[in-house]
Amino acid sequence: MAKIIVLSQPVADKIAAGEVVERPAAVVKELVENSIDAGASEITVEIKNGGITYISVSDNGKGIPSEELETAFLRHATSKIKQIEDLFEINTMGFRGEALASIAAVSSVSVVSRTKEEESGTCMKVKHGKVLEKEEVVCNYGTTMVVENLFSNVPARMKFLKKDSTEGGYITDILSRIALSSPDISFRYILDGKEVFSTSGDGKLKNAILSIYGIEHARALYEVDYTEHGIRVFGAAGKAELARGNRTRQTLIVNGRYIKNHVVSKVVEEAYRNILMTSKFPFFVLNINLSPGLVDVNVHPAKTEIKFANEKEVYGIVNAAIKNAIYSTQKAEQEKNALGSQLTYSNSAPSSKENVDEKIVREFMERTIPSKNVGGYFFKEPKNYDHSQDKGAFSENGLFDQGAEITFNLGDSLKKEDPQIKNDGVLNASENVKEDFPPIIETLDKSSENAVGTKVVGQLFGTFIIAEKGNDAFIIDQHAAHERKRFEILKEDYLKKRAKGQQLLVPIVIDADMMEIQTVLDNQDFLKDIGFFMEEFGKGSVIIRETPFIGDEEEIKALALEVIAALIENCPMGVLSFEERILDMISCRYAIKANKRLNMLEMEGLIRDVEELEAKGIFTCPHGRPIKISFSKKDLEKGFKRIV
Ligand code: ADP
Ligand code: MG
């Protein structure tokens, strides 16, 4: 066995450094938090190569006195606590006095700093923990830290870093959260020479949200501000249209520090229960301010997880704060609408006290949003498209089904009121059905029996198809059946690399953050293989030019965001591989929804699809839920006690 030895200081430092700074984003976080602690009102962050080769953080804070520069880089050097009791009342960001020492142990750092009291500034260079030089320089008040070639002396850690673009994405993420935590500080963030965002520092959260997430977000917010028992919950929560399929746009800030807490997310989501579907997560930037003694921030070494002393009380107040915000905004909007219908507005110019927020929003719009064409989205045929293969047709919403043998036959002539429509054999069991179009005129006796002898009986709740065959009866889940059919087609196209994107005549622009944009750029080939063509489109947006299918704009937007989020996560889901998971997202968005009235031909088409799937041994939707429930005449006879 190896002998027990005491590690040399440089080795111990490198190990400890790895715990504090595991990746470039952690370095950025520590440096920016130091700038905030130094009282800066302006902070500029510049990054190259995902922060691996270059990170620069400049601030106009109080500076580090020249004679204290070396001390600042010593382990456990901090100006923020002196004794252990201080830990419980700490209000600053960092207090372990480890960051600078750790960063300097694994990189080359140059610091330039000057306090208000000093005539001139000082520049000091430290490489792998050793001070190389220190000299007087001419500079402004404040501090600039430049960290170069991170982990150049720790190859093992270097290996764990991801692509530059991914590391850059982590930095963008953490910096966005910090900027949202401090709307009173102006942040400027430059990545590889391009400005990603810059916040005004005017103290308004809404404006910070505008700079970081874009206009759609700034426009659709509930303002939150609620205090109970000395606990204040404030910030912004997104209206339903901002909700996404993941929690990446939820930011929780406790006493000014960005942290993660799953329970708070759940509690907020609970408040949205009646507004959002279960798979949707609301956007929010929420601050909780409470006595620092009631929070233990040191649970996690990276300080991104915390514990509340009085959890239940805090959660209750958060929930009330959100419900209150949603309710009062909705009420105010209702009242405004009611008033609007009674009053006629004069056409006068906006008052001199034009809302600052609105002005910023307008300017932003002029700068970034291309004027949108009016009109829908059209299908453009792929080159060399062979019409003789046409089996599908267009539906009203532009849905085109090339492979599935479902006929959407919705000529205008069919939209007319026709007494026969009511005679189509469809069971009208629910009032809640979205009647997008009247069912096609088709009577039961004419043709509802397909080649294999399955007869459609009707549709139940706009969601299930009832069919019979000989002495057996079936209930088919229309969405599950169509989703599976689509999934099989997409999978085959994907495997044979023959998926063709449908070109949008009017492309769709979506708000996207740096991480999302980079993910799109990094995954062009994969996206093409599933039928998407997206590109970066100016600052903070992605333009969708080709989609796997033509559909409703909101649906396409949601699908694109969902796919990008999955690419960021890059993991399988349940029974599905990563690729299958993405293909299923497309199938699910494409497939006929529940609560959609189908006509006889559509139902017959679906029944044929189900039979085809069954012939291949497929009986479930991609997630494993059944497509069909069967029962026999005998089962019914038994149930009704006709037989025993
Ligand atoms: P901590 O922040 O936990 O105290 P750090 O290693 O991050 O430890 O920083 C050590 C000390 O260096 C801080 O306590 C602070 O006094 C000083 N310092 C670091 N960065 C700055 C800055 N940007 N402006 C002013 N002082 C700074
Ligand atoms: Mg610090």
XYZ file of N, CA and C in Angstrom, residues 215-438:
672
model
N -38.295 41.064 -26.042
C -39.535 41.807 -25.954
C -40.736 40.947 -25.535
N -40.800 39.723 -26.064
C -41.971 38.891 -25.751
C -42.080 38.657 -24.251
N -40.924 38.536 -23.608
C -40.930 38.306 -22.171
C -41.294 39.571 -21.407
N -40.689 40.697 -21.814
C -40.937 41.937 -21.076
C -42.401 42.344 -21.145
N -43.076 41.906 -22.182
C -44.460 42.298 -22.414
C -45.480 41.455 -21.681
N -45.088 40.281 -21.261
C -46.097 39.350 -20.741
C -45.786 38.957 -19.302
N -45.707 39.961 -18.426
C -45.322 39.670 -17.043
C -46.396 40.046 -16.038
N -46.489 39.248 -15.006
C -47.252 39.643 -13.828
C -46.240 40.226 -12.860
N -46.563 41.391 -12.330
C -45.653 41.974 -11.344
C -45.956 41.375 -9.973
N -44.916 40.950 -9.292
C -45.121 40.299 -7.997
C -44.523 41.176 -6.895
N -45.274 41.456 -5.863
C -44.702 42.124 -4.679
C -45.624 41.876 -3.500
N -45.155 41.125 -2.562
C -46.025 40.659 -1.489
C -45.180 40.443 -0.240
N -45.656 40.960 0.882
C -44.891 40.801 2.117
C -45.777 40.230 3.213
N -45.277 39.275 3.929
C -46.009 38.719 5.057
C -44.985 38.262 6.088
N -45.237 38.548 7.355
C -44.334 38.129 8.435
C -42.882 38.496 8.160
N -42.679 39.674 7.590
C -41.311 40.137 7.359
C -40.610 39.450 6.193
N -41.351 38.614 5.470
C -40.759 37.949 4.300
C -41.339 38.606 3.053
N -40.451 39.170 2.207
C -40.949 39.854 1.019
C -40.640 39.019 -0.221
N -41.664 38.804 -1.025
C -41.495 38.077 -2.288
C -41.818 39.056 -3.403
N -40.858 39.324 -4.275
C -41.123 40.284 -5.349
C -40.367 39.911 -6.615
N -40.815 40.500 -7.716
C -40.189 40.208 -9.004
C -41.228 40.118 -10.088
N -41.023 39.184 -11.014
C -41.934 39.069 -12.140
C -42.201 37.608 -12.440
N -43.458 37.338 -12.817
C -43.827 35.982 -13.214
C -44.468 36.089 -14.591
N -44.174 35.130 -15.444
C -44.615 35.220 -16.835
C -46.054 34.794 -17.023
N -46.723 35.446 -17.956
C -48.067 34.997 -18.315
C -47.955 33.659 -19.047
N -49.108 33.027 -19.237
C -49.115 31.647 -19.771
C -48.306 31.509 -21.058
N -48.335 32.535 -21.905
C -47.671 32.383 -23.209
C -46.148 32.248 -23.104
N -45.590 32.588 -21.951
C -44.137 32.453 -21.802
C -43.718 31.090 -21.253
N -44.695 30.282 -20.911
C -44.365 28.993 -20.299
C -43.649 28.093 -21.292
N -42.755 27.280 -20.761
C -41.965 26.387 -21.621
C -42.026 24.961 -21.116
N -41.466 24.086 -21.913
C -41.467 22.671 -21.543
C -40.381 22.310 -20.543
N -39.641 23.289 -20.040
C -38.603 23.000 -19.039
C -38.467 24.206 -18.103
N -37.616 24.039 -17.084
C -37.531 25.084 -16.058
C -36.349 26.033 -16.265
N -35.752 26.034 -17.459
C -34.528 26.832 -17.618
C -34.761 28.332 -17.430
N -35.983 28.771 -17.599
C -36.213 30.213 -17.446
C -36.899 30.555 -16.124
N -36.512 29.853 -15.108
C -36.993 30.185 -13.772
C -35.785 30.629 -12.954
N -35.866 31.809 -12.400
C -34.744 32.327 -11.623
C -35.224 32.684 -10.225
N -34.580 32.092 -9.238
C -34.926 32.380 -7.853
C -33.741 33.083 -7.198
N -34.042 34.175 -6.499
C -32.986 34.963 -5.883
C -33.336 35.128 -4.411
N -32.458 34.695 -3.553
C -32.735 34.848 -2.126
C -31.725 35.824 -1.537
N -32.237 36.870 -0.958
C -31.402 37.953 -0.420
C -30.339 38.398 -1.424
N -30.776 38.536 -2.666
C -29.884 39.066 -3.690
C -29.009 38.042 -4.370
N -29.067 36.791 -3.910
C -28.185 35.783 -4.499
C -28.998 34.763 -5.291
N -28.549 34.492 -6.527
C -29.227 33.504 -7.357
C -28.991 32.115 -6.775
N -30.046 31.404 -6.547
C -29.915 30.064 -5.984
C -30.895 29.100 -6.662
N -30.738 27.827 -6.380
C -31.681 26.847 -6.927
C -32.467 26.225 -5.790
N -33.737 26.107 -5.993
C -34.558 25.433 -4.997
C -35.786 24.863 -5.689
N -35.786 23.551 -5.806
C -36.820 22.860 -6.548
C -38.200 23.059 -5.956
N -38.236 23.119 -4.623
C -39.539 23.223 -3.971
C -40.206 24.549 -4.320
N -39.410 25.613 -4.361
C -39.996 26.910 -4.704
C -40.590 26.855 -6.117
N -39.866 26.215 -7.048
C -40.405 26.070 -8.410
C -41.771 25.387 -8.357
N -41.844 24.315 -7.597
C -43.100 23.548 -7.504
C -44.218 24.397 -6.913
N -43.858 25.186 -5.903
C -44.848 26.006 -5.218
C -45.379 27.090 -6.179
N -44.485 27.650 -6.963
C -44.909 28.654 -7.952
C -45.806 27.971 -8.985
N -45.370 26.804 -9.447
C -46.144 26.097 -10.469
C -47.545 25.744 -9.965
N -47.619 25.454 -8.682
C -48.922 25.141 -8.093
C -49.863 26.337 -8.238
N -49.302 27.533 -8.079
C -50.128 28.740 -8.183
C -50.647 28.947 -9.611
N -49.999 28.314 -10.570
C -50.394 28.434 -11.979
C -51.327 27.309 -12.414
N -51.709 26.477 -11.451
C -52.374 25.226 -11.803
C -53.534 25.389 -12.788
N -54.315 26.441 -12.585
C -55.486 26.586 -13.454
C -55.180 27.293 -14.764
N -53.944 27.768 -14.887
C -53.596 28.551 -16.072
C -52.782 27.746 -17.059
N -51.955 26.835 -16.548
C -51.025 26.120 -17.419
C -51.308 24.627 -17.491
N -50.948 24.049 -18.622
C -51.026 22.601 -18.755
C -49.953 21.980 -17.856
N -50.125 20.735 -17.534
C -49.206 20.122 -16.563
C -47.761 20.045 -17.054
N -47.566 19.942 -18.355
C -46.192 19.799 -18.843
C -45.528 21.143 -19.108
N -46.176 22.225 -18.712
C -45.623 23.553 -18.972
C -45.132 24.192 -17.683
N -44.004 24.882 -17.780
C -43.440 25.520 -16.601
C -43.393 27.031 -16.781
N -43.853 27.763 -15.787
C -43.929 29.218 -15.959
C -42.553 29.888 -15.929
N -42.492 31.024 -16.579
C -41.303 31.874 -16.502
C -41.396 32.671 -15.208
N -40.291 32.808 -14.486
C -40.304 33.763 -13.381
C -38.915 34.225 -12.992
N -38.863 35.420 -12.448
C -37.670 35.922 -11.776
C -38.176 36.395 -10.422
N -37.926 35.609 -9.401
C -38.503 35.904 -8.089
C -37.429 36.161 -7.051
N -37.628 37.208 -6.291
C -36.741 37.496 -5.169
C -37.451 37.141 -3.878
N -36.749 36.485 -2.981
C -37.282 36.314 -1.631
C -36.298 37.022 -0.705
N -36.776 37.998 0.014
C -35.906 38.671 0.982
C -36.389 38.364 2.394
N -35.486 37.846 3.184
C -35.838 37.555 4.570
C -34.593 37.681 5.439
N -34.789 37.633 6.711
C -33.660 37.810 7.614
C -32.580 36.776 7.287
N -31.329 37.231 7.058
C -30.268 36.299 6.650
C -30.109 35.156 7.642
N -30.455 35.386 8.890
C -30.334 34.338 9.893
C -31.261 33.159 9.633
N -32.281 33.378 8.795
C -33.245 32.312 8.508
C -32.860 31.472 7.290
N -31.696 31.785 6.712
C -31.261 31.051 5.523
C -29.896 30.446 5.772
N -29.731 29.205 5.375
C -28.405 28.618 5.416
C -27.914 28.488 3.986
N -27.067 29.441 3.575
C -26.625 29.443 2.187
C -25.463 28.504 1.944
N -24.915 28.000 3.014
C -23.677 27.251 2.843
C -23.883 25.744 2.680
N -25.110 25.366 2.329
C -25.413 23.948 2.189
C -24.578 23.332 1.076
N -24.440 24.067 -0.005
C -23.733 23.578 -1.172
C -22.469 24.409 -1.353
N -21.336 23.748 -1.675
C -20.098 24.519 -1.779
C -20.168 25.633 -2.827
N -20.907 25.395 -3.921
C -20.981 26.452 -4.936
C -22.056 27.482 -4.578
N -22.672 27.312 -3.422
C -23.636 28.262 -2.891
C -24.852 28.468 -3.786
N -25.183 27.458 -4.592
C -26.377 27.646 -5.410
C -27.579 26.922 -4.817
N -27.365 26.229 -3.708
C -28.516 25.626 -3.044
C -28.607 26.147 -1.617
N -29.812 26.347 -1.130
C -29.954 26.883 0.215
C -31.050 26.135 0.967
N -31.111 26.393 2.246
C -32.192 25.838 3.067
C -32.829 26.975 3.853
N -34.153 26.953 3.930
C -34.838 27.938 4.756
C -35.082 27.331 6.129
N -34.931 28.156 7.178
C -35.190 27.647 8.519
C -36.677 27.337 8.674
N -37.534 28.233 8.163
C -38.981 28.047 8.293
C -39.597 27.792 6.926
N -39.234 26.650 6.339
C -39.614 26.332 4.966
C -41.085 26.539 4.651
N -41.949 25.925 5.482
C -43.381 25.933 5.159
C -43.917 27.345 5.038
N -43.487 28.197 5.967
C -43.966 29.576 5.955
C -43.520 30.263 4.659
N -42.253 30.086 4.300
C -41.731 30.718 3.085
C -42.517 30.241 1.864
N -42.731 28.926 1.759
C -43.433 28.396 0.592
C -44.861 28.942 0.511
N -45.516 29.018 1.648
C -46.877 29.546 1.682
C -46.921 30.982 1.179
N -45.935 31.761 1.582
C -45.914 33.168 1.189
C -45.608 33.297 -0.314
N -44.709 32.453 -0.814
C -44.405 32.476 -2.249
C -45.665 32.165 -3.048
N -46.375 31.127 -2.631
C -47.588 30.730 -3.332
C -48.622 31.853 -3.324
N -48.785 32.475 -2.165
C -49.748 33.570 -2.055
C -49.324 34.741 -2.938
N -48.024 35.008 -2.976
C -47.517 36.136 -3.756
C -47.854 35.953 -5.231
N -47.660 34.740 -5.739
C -47.910 34.497 -7.162
C -49.409 34.563 -7.452
N -50.193 33.875 -6.620
C -51.642 33.885 -6.850
C -52.176 35.308 -6.829
N -51.677 36.064 -5.888
C -52.085 37.448 -5.743
C -51.756 38.251 -7.002
N -50.540 38.042 -7.528
C -50.094 38.781 -8.710
C -50.965 38.424 -9.913
N -51.216 37.128 -10.078
C -52.012 36.698 -11.234
C -53.428 37.255 -11.112
N -53.997 37.106 -9.912
C -55.377 37.523 -9.705
C -55.543 39.029 -9.888
N -54.643 39.796 -9.280
C -54.847 41.249 -9.347
C -54.603 41.778 -10.759
N -53.659 41.176 -11.486
C -53.445 41.624 -12.867
C -54.660 41.291 -13.718
N -55.159 40.070 -13.556
C -56.322 39.673 -14.358
C -57.515 40.568 -14.069
N -57.654 40.901 -12.787
C -58.775 41.746 -12.396
C -58.631 43.138 -13.014
N -57.408 43.680 -12.925
C -57.158 45.010 -13.471
C -57.395 45.021 -14.975
N -56.976 43.947 -15.640
C -57.149 43.893 -17.097
C -58.623 43.812 -17.473
N -59.358 43.044 -16.680
C -60.801 42.938 -16.941
C -61.470 44.284 -16.794
N -61.093 44.995 -15.701
C -61.693 46.307 -15.461
C -61.347 47.272 -16.572
N -60.087 47.204 -17.026
C -59.638 48.092 -18.093
C -60.442 47.812 -19.365
N -60.629 46.535 -19.657
C -61.392 46.174 -20.848
C -62.819 46.666 -20.760
N -63.398 46.513 -19.571
C -64.769 46.951 -19.386
C -64.860 48.454 -19.597
N -63.903 49.179 -19.066
C -63.870 50.629 -19.212
C -63.675 51.025 -20.658
N -62.762 50.309 -21.318
C -62.427 50.603 -22.706
C -63.639 50.523 -23.605
N -64.558 49.634 -23.273
C -65.712 49.511 -24.140
C -66.700 50.647 -23.922
N -66.581 51.321 -22.767
C -67.504 52.428 -22.508
C -66.956 53.757 -22.999
N -65.639 53.913 -22.921
C -65.050 55.215 -23.224
C -64.527 55.255 -24.633
N -64.489 56.439 -25.208
C -63.775 56.579 -26.467
C -62.511 57.363 -26.174
N -61.417 56.872 -26.654
C -60.151 57.525 -26.368
C -59.889 58.636 -27.363
N -59.292 59.727 -26.881
C -58.890 60.784 -27.803
C -57.585 60.339 -28.447
N -57.343 60.868 -29.619
C -56.183 60.414 -30.366
C -54.935 61.235 -30.076
N -54.882 61.847 -28.910
C -53.779 62.758 -28.616
C -52.462 62.009 -28.474
N -51.372 62.740 -28.671
C -50.041 62.151 -28.555
C -49.824 61.702 -27.122
N -48.946 60.739 -26.909
C -48.700 60.293 -25.545
C -48.208 61.452 -24.677
N -48.598 61.453 -23.430
C -48.224 62.536 -22.547
C -46.713 62.594 -22.417
N -46.206 63.742 -21.957
C -44.760 63.913 -21.867
C -44.159 62.853 -20.940
N -44.994 62.414 -20.014
C -44.504 61.410 -19.074
C -44.673 60.016 -19.693
N -44.269 59.932 -20.944
C -44.412 58.639 -21.609
C -43.682 57.573 -20.804
N -44.373 56.523 -20.606
C -43.831 55.429 -19.815
C -42.442 55.014 -20.326
N -41.474 55.078 -19.430
C -40.094 54.778 -19.818
C -39.989 53.356 -20.357
N -40.689 52.442 -19.684
C -40.625 51.044 -20.104
C -41.104 50.910 -21.535
N -42.232 51.585 -21.819
C -42.808 51.469 -23.144
C -41.859 52.016 -24.201
N -41.151 53.093 -23.793
C -40.225 53.712 -24.738
C -39.093 52.727 -25.068
N -38.573 52.112 -24.028
C -37.488 51.156 -24.251
C -37.979 50.002 -25.126
N -39.188 49.562 -24.820
C -39.762 48.453 -25.576
C -39.881 48.837 -27.051
N -40.360 50.072 -27.301
C -40.559 50.506 -28.680
C -39.232 50.578 -29.430
N -38.245 51.171 -28.754
C -36.942 51.289 -29.401
C -36.361 49.923 -29.719
N -36.564 49.040 -28.775
C -36.049 47.681 -28.928
C -36.699 47.008 -30.136
N -38.003 47.217 -30.231
C -38.767 46.643 -31.340
C -38.207 47.134 -32.669
N -38.001 48.463 -32.725
C -37.533 49.047 -33.975
C -36.174 48.480 -34.351
N -35.384 48.199 -33.312
C -34.033 47.734 -33.554
C -33.998 46.273 -34.020
N -34.827 45.459 -33.419
C -34.587 44.029 -33.626
C -35.669 43.240 -34.354
N -36.898 43.697 -34.322
C -37.934 42.826 -34.855
C -38.236 43.184 -36.318
N -38.042 42.252 -37.207
C -38.368 42.545 -38.597
C -39.875 42.664 -38.736
N -40.331 43.512 -39.647
C -41.771 43.663 -39.764
C -42.333 42.338 -40.263
N -43.349 41.890 -39.589
C -43.891 40.570 -39.903
C -44.894 40.681 -41.041
N -44.816 39.771 -41.982
C -45.820 39.743 -43.041
C -47.120 39.245 -42.467
N -48.161 39.757 -43.006
C -49.455 39.273 -42.557
C -49.739 38.000 -43.336
N -50.463 37.120 -42.730
C -50.821 35.923 -43.478
C -50.325 34.675 -42.816
N -50.688 33.586 -43.362
C -50.378 32.316 -42.720
C -49.075 31.751 -43.216
N -48.910 30.502 -43.011
C -47.696 29.810 -43.405
C -48.059 28.863 -44.522
N -47.270 28.888 -45.526
C -47.656 28.126 -46.691
C -46.723 26.971 -46.926
N -47.261 26.030 -47.559
C -46.488 24.851 -47.886
C -45.803 25.066 -49.220
N -44.528 24.827 -49.246
C -43.839 24.883 -50.524
C -43.370 23.478 -50.822
N -43.687 23.026 -52.000
C -43.333 21.653 -52.324
C -41.832 21.472 -52.376
N -41.369 20.372 -51.832
C -39.957 20.080 -51.998
C -39.679 19.839 -53.487
N -38.455 20.094 -53.894
C -38.112 19.875 -55.305
C -38.361 18.412 -55.661
N -38.662 18.165 -56.905
C -38.876 16.813 -57.426
C -39.991 16.076 -56.691
N -40.948 16.790 -56.215
C -42.013 16.108 -55.489
C -42.944 15.392 -56.462
N -43.179 14.134 -56.182
C -43.947 13.306 -57.104
C -45.407 13.250 -56.661
N -46.261 13.903 -57.429
C -47.662 13.988 -57.032
C -48.390 12.663 -57.126
N -47.863 11.767 -57.943
C -48.562 10.495 -58.090
C -48.548 9.706 -56.786
N -47.610 10.097 -55.891
C -47.521 9.394 -54.606
C -48.453 9.988 -53.556
N -49.124 11.046 -53.926
C -49.968 11.728 -52.937
C -51.015 10.811 -52.346
N -50.965 10.703 -51.056
C -52.015 9.931 -50.397
C -52.759 10.835 -49.436
N -52.056 11.809 -48.977
C -52.660 12.696 -47.986
C -53.267 13.901 -48.653
N -53.555 14.900 -47.849
C -54.110 16.140 -48.378
C -53.880 17.241 -47.368
N -54.237 18.440 -47.752
C -54.108 19.543 -46.811
C -55.311 19.601 -45.913
N -55.073 19.916 -44.698
C -56.213 20.203 -43.849
C -56.302 21.711 -43.758
N -57.287 22.178 -43.051
C -57.515 23.614 -42.976
C -56.318 24.363 -42.419
N -55.647 23.770 -41.444
C -54.543 24.491 -40.828
C -53.222 24.238 -41.547
N -53.321 23.721 -42.756
C -52.102 23.540 -43.524
C -51.403 22.230 -43.239
N -52.004 21.440 -42.405
C -51.424 20.150 -42.065
C -51.334 19.313 -43.330
N -50.197 18.730 -43.565
C -50.088 17.883 -44.741
C -49.572 16.530 -44.338
N -50.265 15.527 -44.741
C -49.846 14.193 -44.358
C -49.513 13.397 -45.601
N -48.223 13.203 -45.789
C -47.786 12.541 -46.997
C -47.920 11.034 -46.877
N -47.542 10.542 -45.708
C -47.441 9.099 -45.574
C -48.707 8.471 -45.028
N -49.251 9.065 -44.006
C -50.416 8.461 -43.371
C -51.580 8.491 -44.345
N -52.338 7.441 -44.307
C -53.407 7.371 -45.296
C -54.696 7.962 -44.753
N -54.570 9.081 -44.109
C -55.760 9.734 -43.586
C -56.136 10.796 -44.584
N -57.388 10.870 -44.898
C -57.767 11.876 -45.872
C -58.392 13.071 -45.185
N -57.753 14.187 -45.313
C -58.351 15.415 -44.824
C -58.997 16.066 -46.028
N -60.271 15.998 -46.095
C -60.939 16.495 -47.287
C -61.856 17.620 -46.872
N -61.319 18.812 -46.939
C -62.042 19.894 -46.298
C -62.281 21.048 -47.228
N -62.816 20.743 -48.368
C -63.133 21.810 -49.314
C -64.133 22.759 -48.697
N -64.147 23.986 -49.185
C -65.055 24.990 -48.647
C -66.509 24.555 -48.733
N -66.799 23.825 -49.800
C -68.183 23.420 -50.006
C -68.693 22.608 -48.825
N -67.768 21.929 -48.150
C -68.205 21.070 -47.056
C -68.496 21.837 -45.787
N -68.083 23.083 -45.782
C -68.280 23.837 -44.546
C -69.715 24.321 -44.376
N -70.459 24.229 -45.467
C -71.838 24.713 -45.396
C -72.650 23.881 -44.418
N -73.608 24.551 -43.826
C -74.533 23.834 -42.945
C -75.246 22.782 -43.781
N -75.288 21.613 -43.331
C -75.996 20.588 -44.079
C -76.697 19.670 -43.101
N -77.991 19.523 -43.264
C -78.726 18.701 -42.297
C -78.182 17.284 -42.195
N -77.617 16.796 -43.285
C -77.134 15.413 -43.246
C -75.960 15.220 -42.305
N -75.271 16.322 -42.052
C -74.090 16.219 -41.211
C -74.426 15.554 -39.886
N -75.593 15.901 -39.398
C -75.972 15.352 -38.094
C -76.251 13.863 -38.157
N -76.289 13.368 -39.389
C -76.622 11.967 -39.576
C -75.412 11.089 -39.843
N -74.265 11.547 -39.384
C -73.063 10.837 -39.806
C -72.666 9.694 -38.887
N -73.487 9.423 -37.924
C -73.191 8.289 -37.057
C -72.215 8.630 -35.953
N -71.796 9.895 -35.854
C -70.860 10.265 -34.800
C -71.620 10.464 -33.509
N -71.113 9.853 -32.460
C -71.770 10.029 -31.167
C -71.370 11.357 -30.578
N -72.317 12.223 -30.368
C -71.982 13.520 -29.805
C -72.047 13.466 -28.295
N -71.038 12.872 -27.711
C -71.126 12.619 -26.283
C -70.640 13.777 -25.434
N -69.932 14.712 -26.034
C -69.403 15.790 -25.213
C -69.647 17.139 -25.850
N -69.916 18.106 -25.010
C -70.140 19.468 -25.494
C -68.817 20.191 -25.685
N -67.782 19.620 -25.077
C -66.512 20.340 -25.010
C -65.622 20.192 -26.233
N -66.150 19.543 -27.221
C -65.319 19.234 -28.368
C -65.095 20.469 -29.222
N -63.838 20.644 -29.617
C -63.525 21.770 -30.506
C -64.009 21.402 -31.884
N -64.977 22.094 -32.385
C -65.534 21.732 -33.677
C -64.867 22.591 -34.737
N -63.658 22.217 -35.130
C -62.921 23.011 -36.104
C -63.601 23.005 -37.462
N -64.215 21.894 -37.758
C -64.886 21.782 -39.041
C -65.964 20.732 -38.886
N -67.028 20.873 -39.672
C -68.067 19.863 -39.546
C -67.603 18.561 -40.171
